[in-house]
Coordinates of C-alpha atoms in Angstrom, one line a residue:
C17 CA -0.5 -0.1 -0.3
K18 CA 3.0 2.6 1.0
N19 CA 4.7 1.7 -2.7
I20 CA 1.3 2.5 -4.3
G21 CA 0.3 5.5 -2.2
V22 CA 3.5 7.0 -2.9
A23 CA 4.4 6.1 -6.2
I24 CA 1.1 7.7 -7.3
T25 CA 2.0 10.8 -5.3
V26 CA 5.1 11.6 -6.5
L27 CA 4.4 10.7 -10.5
S28 CA 1.0 13.1 -10.2
E29 CA 3.8 15.8 -9.2
R30 CA 6.0 14.6 -11.7
W31 CA 3.3 14.5 -14.4
R32 CA 1.3 17.6 -13.2
S33 CA 1.6 20.1 -16.1
P34 CA -0.5 17.9 -18.7
M35 CA -2.8 16.3 -16.4
K36 CA -6.1 17.7 -16.1
T37 CA -7.1 19.0 -12.2
W38 CA -9.9 16.1 -12.0
T39 CA -7.1 13.2 -12.7
S40 CA -4.7 15.0 -10.2
K41 CA -7.1 14.9 -7.7
F42 CA -8.3 11.4 -8.3
L43 CA -4.7 10.2 -7.8
T44 CA -4.3 12.3 -4.8
V45 CA -7.7 10.7 -3.4
A46 CA -5.8 6.9 -4.2
A47 CA -2.6 7.7 -2.7
V48 CA -4.2 8.9 0.4
A49 CA -6.1 6.3 0.6
A50 CA -3.5 3.9 0.3
L51 CA -1.0 5.3 2.6
G52 CA -4.1 5.5 5.2
L53 CA -4.4 1.7 4.8
A54 CA -1.0 1.4 5.2
A55 CA -0.9 3.1 8.3
S56 CA -3.5 1.6 9.8
C57 CA -2.5 -1.9 8.8
D58 CA 1.1 -1.1 10.8
N59 CA 0.7 -3.6 13.6
G60 CA 3.5 -5.7 13.6
P61 CA 7.1 -6.8 12.2
S62 CA 6.9 -6.0 8.5
A63 CA 8.0 -8.3 5.7
V64 CA 11.3 -6.7 4.9
E65 CA 12.0 -6.6 8.9
T66 CA 11.2 -10.3 9.0
R67 CA 14.1 -11.1 5.9
T68 CA 16.8 -9.1 7.2
R69 CA 16.4 -10.3 11.0
G70 CA 15.9 -14.0 9.9
A71 CA 13.0 -16.6 10.5
A72 CA 14.1 -17.5 14.3
D73 CA 14.2 -13.7 15.4
A74 CA 10.9 -12.8 13.8
D75 CA 9.1 -15.7 15.4
F76 CA 10.6 -14.4 18.7
E77 CA 9.6 -10.7 18.5
Q78 CA 6.3 -11.6 16.6
A79 CA 5.5 -13.7 20.2
A80 CA 6.8 -10.5 22.4
Y81 CA 4.7 -8.3 20.2
D82 CA 1.6 -10.5 20.8
S83 CA 2.6 -10.8 24.5
G84 CA 2.9 -7.0 25.2
S85 CA 6.4 -7.3 26.2
R86 CA 8.3 -6.2 22.4
D87 CA 10.3 -3.5 24.0
S88 CA 11.5 -5.2 26.4
A89 CA 12.5 -8.6 24.8
Y90 CA 15.1 -9.5 22.6
A91 CA 15.7 -12.1 19.7
P92 CA 19.2 -14.5 20.0
G93 CA 21.7 -12.0 18.6
R94 CA 19.3 -9.0 18.2
E95 CA 21.5 -7.3 21.2
A96 CA 24.6 -7.2 19.5
R97 CA 22.9 -5.9 16.2
D98 CA 21.6 -2.9 18.3
I99 CA 25.0 -1.9 19.7
G100 CA 26.4 -2.2 16.1
R101 CA 23.7 0.1 15.0
E102 CA 23.8 2.8 17.7
K103 CA 27.5 3.2 16.7
S104 CA 26.9 3.3 12.8
L105 CA 25.8 6.9 11.2
L106 CA 23.5 5.1 9.0
R107 CA 21.5 5.2 12.1
Y108 CA 21.0 9.4 11.5
F109 CA 18.9 8.0 8.1
R110 CA 15.9 7.9 10.0
Y111 CA 16.0 11.7 10.7
T112 CA 17.2 12.5 7.3
D113 CA 14.8 10.6 5.4
Q114 CA 12.1 12.7 6.7
A115 CA 13.6 15.8 6.0
A116 CA 15.2 14.3 2.7
L117 CA 11.2 13.7 1.2
L118 CA 9.9 17.3 2.6
G119 CA 13.0 18.9 0.8
W120 CA 11.7 16.5 -2.5
V121 CA 8.0 17.7 -1.9
L122 CA 9.0 21.4 -1.6
V123 CA 11.5 21.8 -4.8
T124 CA 9.3 19.4 -6.9
S125 CA 6.0 21.6 -6.2
V126 CA 7.5 24.9 -6.4
P127 CA 8.6 25.9 -10.2
A128 CA 11.6 27.9 -9.6
E129 CA 15.1 27.9 -10.9
W130 CA 16.5 28.0 -7.6
A131 CA 15.0 24.3 -6.8
A132 CA 17.2 22.7 -9.5
P133 CA 20.6 22.2 -7.8
F134 CA 18.2 20.8 -4.9
R135 CA 17.0 18.6 -6.7
Y136 CA 20.3 16.7 -7.9
L137 CA 21.4 16.5 -4.5
L138 CA 17.8 14.7 -3.0
V139 CA 18.4 12.5 -6.1
A140 CA 22.2 11.5 -5.5
Y141 CA 20.5 11.1 -1.3
F142 CA 18.0 8.7 -2.4
V143 CA 20.6 6.7 -5.0
A144 CA 23.0 6.9 -1.7
G145 CA 20.1 5.5 0.6
L146 CA 18.8 2.4 -1.9
I147 CA 22.4 1.2 -2.0
L148 CA 23.5 1.9 1.3
F149 CA 19.7 -0.1 2.7
S150 CA 19.7 -2.2 -0.5
R151 CA 19.0 -5.2 1.7
Q152 CA 15.6 -3.2 2.6
T153 CA 14.8 -1.3 -0.1
M154 CA 15.6 -4.0 -3.3
S155 CA 13.2 -6.0 -2.2
A156 CA 10.3 -3.4 -2.4
Y157 CA 11.7 -2.4 -5.7
A158 CA 11.2 -5.7 -7.0
R159 CA 7.8 -5.7 -5.9
G160 CA 7.2 -2.4 -7.2
W161 CA 8.5 -3.5 -10.5
P162 CA 5.4 -1.7 -12.0
T163 CA 7.2 1.2 -11.7
L164 CA 9.9 0.2 -14.5
I165 CA 7.2 -0.1 -17.4
L166 CA 7.6 3.5 -18.1
P167 CA 10.8 4.3 -18.1
A168 CA 11.5 0.8 -20.2
M169 CA 9.2 2.5 -22.9
C170 CA 11.3 5.7 -22.7
I171 CA 14.5 3.8 -23.5
V172 CA 12.7 1.5 -26.0
S173 CA 11.4 4.3 -27.8
T174 CA 14.6 5.8 -28.9
I175 CA 14.8 3.3 -31.5
W176 CA 12.1 5.8 -33.2
A177 CA 12.2 8.2 -31.2
P178 CA 13.2 12.0 -33.3
S179 CA 15.5 12.7 -30.4
A180 CA 17.7 9.6 -29.1
P181 CA 19.1 11.2 -26.0
A182 CA 16.2 12.9 -24.8
A183 CA 14.0 9.7 -24.7
I184 CA 17.1 8.3 -22.4
R185 CA 16.9 10.9 -20.6
L186 CA 13.3 11.1 -19.5
G187 CA 13.7 7.3 -19.4
I188 CA 16.2 7.6 -16.6
F189 CA 14.3 10.6 -15.2
L190 CA 10.9 8.3 -14.6
A191 CA 13.1 5.5 -13.3
L192 CA 14.7 8.2 -10.7
T193 CA 11.2 9.0 -9.6
G194 CA 9.9 5.2 -9.2
A195 CA 13.1 5.0 -7.3
I196 CA 12.3 7.6 -4.8
A197 CA 8.9 6.7 -4.1
V198 CA 9.8 3.1 -3.3
Y199 CA 12.8 4.4 -1.1
A200 CA 10.2 6.7 0.8
A201 CA 7.8 3.7 1.1
S202 CA 10.4 1.2 2.4
R203 CA 11.7 3.5 4.9
L204 CA 9.2 5.5 6.0
S205 CA 5.7 4.7 7.7
G206 CA 2.5 5.7 6.4
R207 CA 1.5 8.3 9.0
Q208 CA 5.4 9.9 8.1
I209 CA 4.6 10.3 4.7
L210 CA 1.5 11.5 5.3
A211 CA 2.7 14.0 7.5
I212 CA 5.3 15.0 5.6
Y213 CA 3.5 16.0 2.5
F214 CA 0.9 18.0 4.9
L215 CA 4.0 19.8 6.1
G216 CA 5.1 20.4 2.8
E217 CA 1.9 21.5 1.3
T218 CA 1.2 23.6 4.3
L219 CA 4.5 25.7 4.0
G220 CA 3.3 25.8 -0.1
A221 CA 0.0 27.6 1.0
M222 CA 1.8 29.7 3.7
L223 CA 4.5 31.1 0.8
S224 CA 1.1 31.5 -1.2
V225 CA -0.6 33.8 0.9
M226 CA 2.4 36.0 1.5
H227 CA 3.2 35.9 -2.6
P228 CA -0.4 35.4 -4.0
N229 CA 0.7 36.5 -7.5
V230 CA -2.4 37.4 -8.6
E231 CA -3.3 36.9 -12.8
G232 CA -6.5 37.9 -14.2
G233 CA -7.9 38.0 -10.5
N234 CA -6.8 34.7 -9.7
W235 CA -4.3 33.8 -7.1
T236 CA -1.7 31.3 -8.6
G237 CA 0.6 31.7 -5.1
V238 CA 4.2 29.9 -5.8
F239 CA 2.8 27.5 -8.0
G240 CA 3.0 29.3 -11.1
Q241 CA -0.7 28.6 -12.0
K242 CA -4.2 28.9 -10.5
N243 CA -4.6 25.1 -11.4
F244 CA -1.3 24.1 -9.8
L245 CA -2.4 26.2 -6.4
A246 CA -5.4 24.3 -6.4
V247 CA -4.1 20.9 -6.9
H248 CA -1.3 21.1 -3.6
M249 CA -4.2 22.8 -1.8
F250 CA -6.4 20.2 -2.1
I251 CA -3.3 17.6 -1.5
M252 CA -3.1 19.6 1.8
Y253 CA -6.4 19.3 2.9
A254 CA -6.8 15.5 1.6
T255 CA -3.8 14.3 3.7
G256 CA -4.8 16.6 6.9
F257 CA -8.2 15.1 6.9
A258 CA -6.7 11.6 7.0
L259 CA -4.3 12.8 10.3
L260 CA -7.3 14.4 11.5
V261 CA -9.2 10.8 11.7
D262 CA -6.2 9.1 13.1
R263 CA -6.2 8.6 16.4
E264 CA -2.6 7.0 16.3
V265 CA -1.2 10.6 14.9
N266 CA 0.6 13.1 17.6
P267 CA -2.5 15.3 19.3
W268 CA -0.2 18.3 18.4
L269 CA -0.4 17.7 14.9
R270 CA -3.8 16.4 15.1
I271 CA -4.5 19.7 16.3
V272 CA -2.8 21.8 13.7
T273 CA -4.6 20.1 11.1

């Protein structure tokens, strides 16, 4: 569900210009529904965690989770792994992942030239994360193989495309878009993704209020076009509503929504 939700959301962000408004809203609702389902079903060790730790550790920890003592129970060898993880700099990725996805939401939403370098830096971050956490992300990438169909079609189209380099470049960009979606879905929970998108769109709304940029009597905000502004505000309201009705969300975040 997280893979589907993030893929739909990121792809709708990627192709927002040629899409009709109702199509963008439909994809947004589908993404929020998938992410909300993933958040509500987050009740135990995930399949990725099960394969990573091994069957024995997973069975032990599942029994501890079911008995209500998950935090105080350790499977054989888990304590040693936790000590090694605490000494590794990779433990900070759980914080930087959230900041990176928030930055991605902002730099892909605002059509500004200054955002281009940050897009490439964030792409490099996500690609590095895919490699560093390959045991966790590659299995998710394999399950999300449909995200590779469009990039493959773009690359195959170089045979008849007027500009083969442009087709290859677009194929790579589409592959990276899917890779970022899969990375976010495998590293973050559904609630975290919803909260990040809500925060990113809220910042966009605040900036649009400060700089309305009225054209023809219509606000365009920082998004450059009134329909883009409408789509992003709809995403803000949709994610905010999903967080509002989720009882497991931080109470302060629910108050903000």
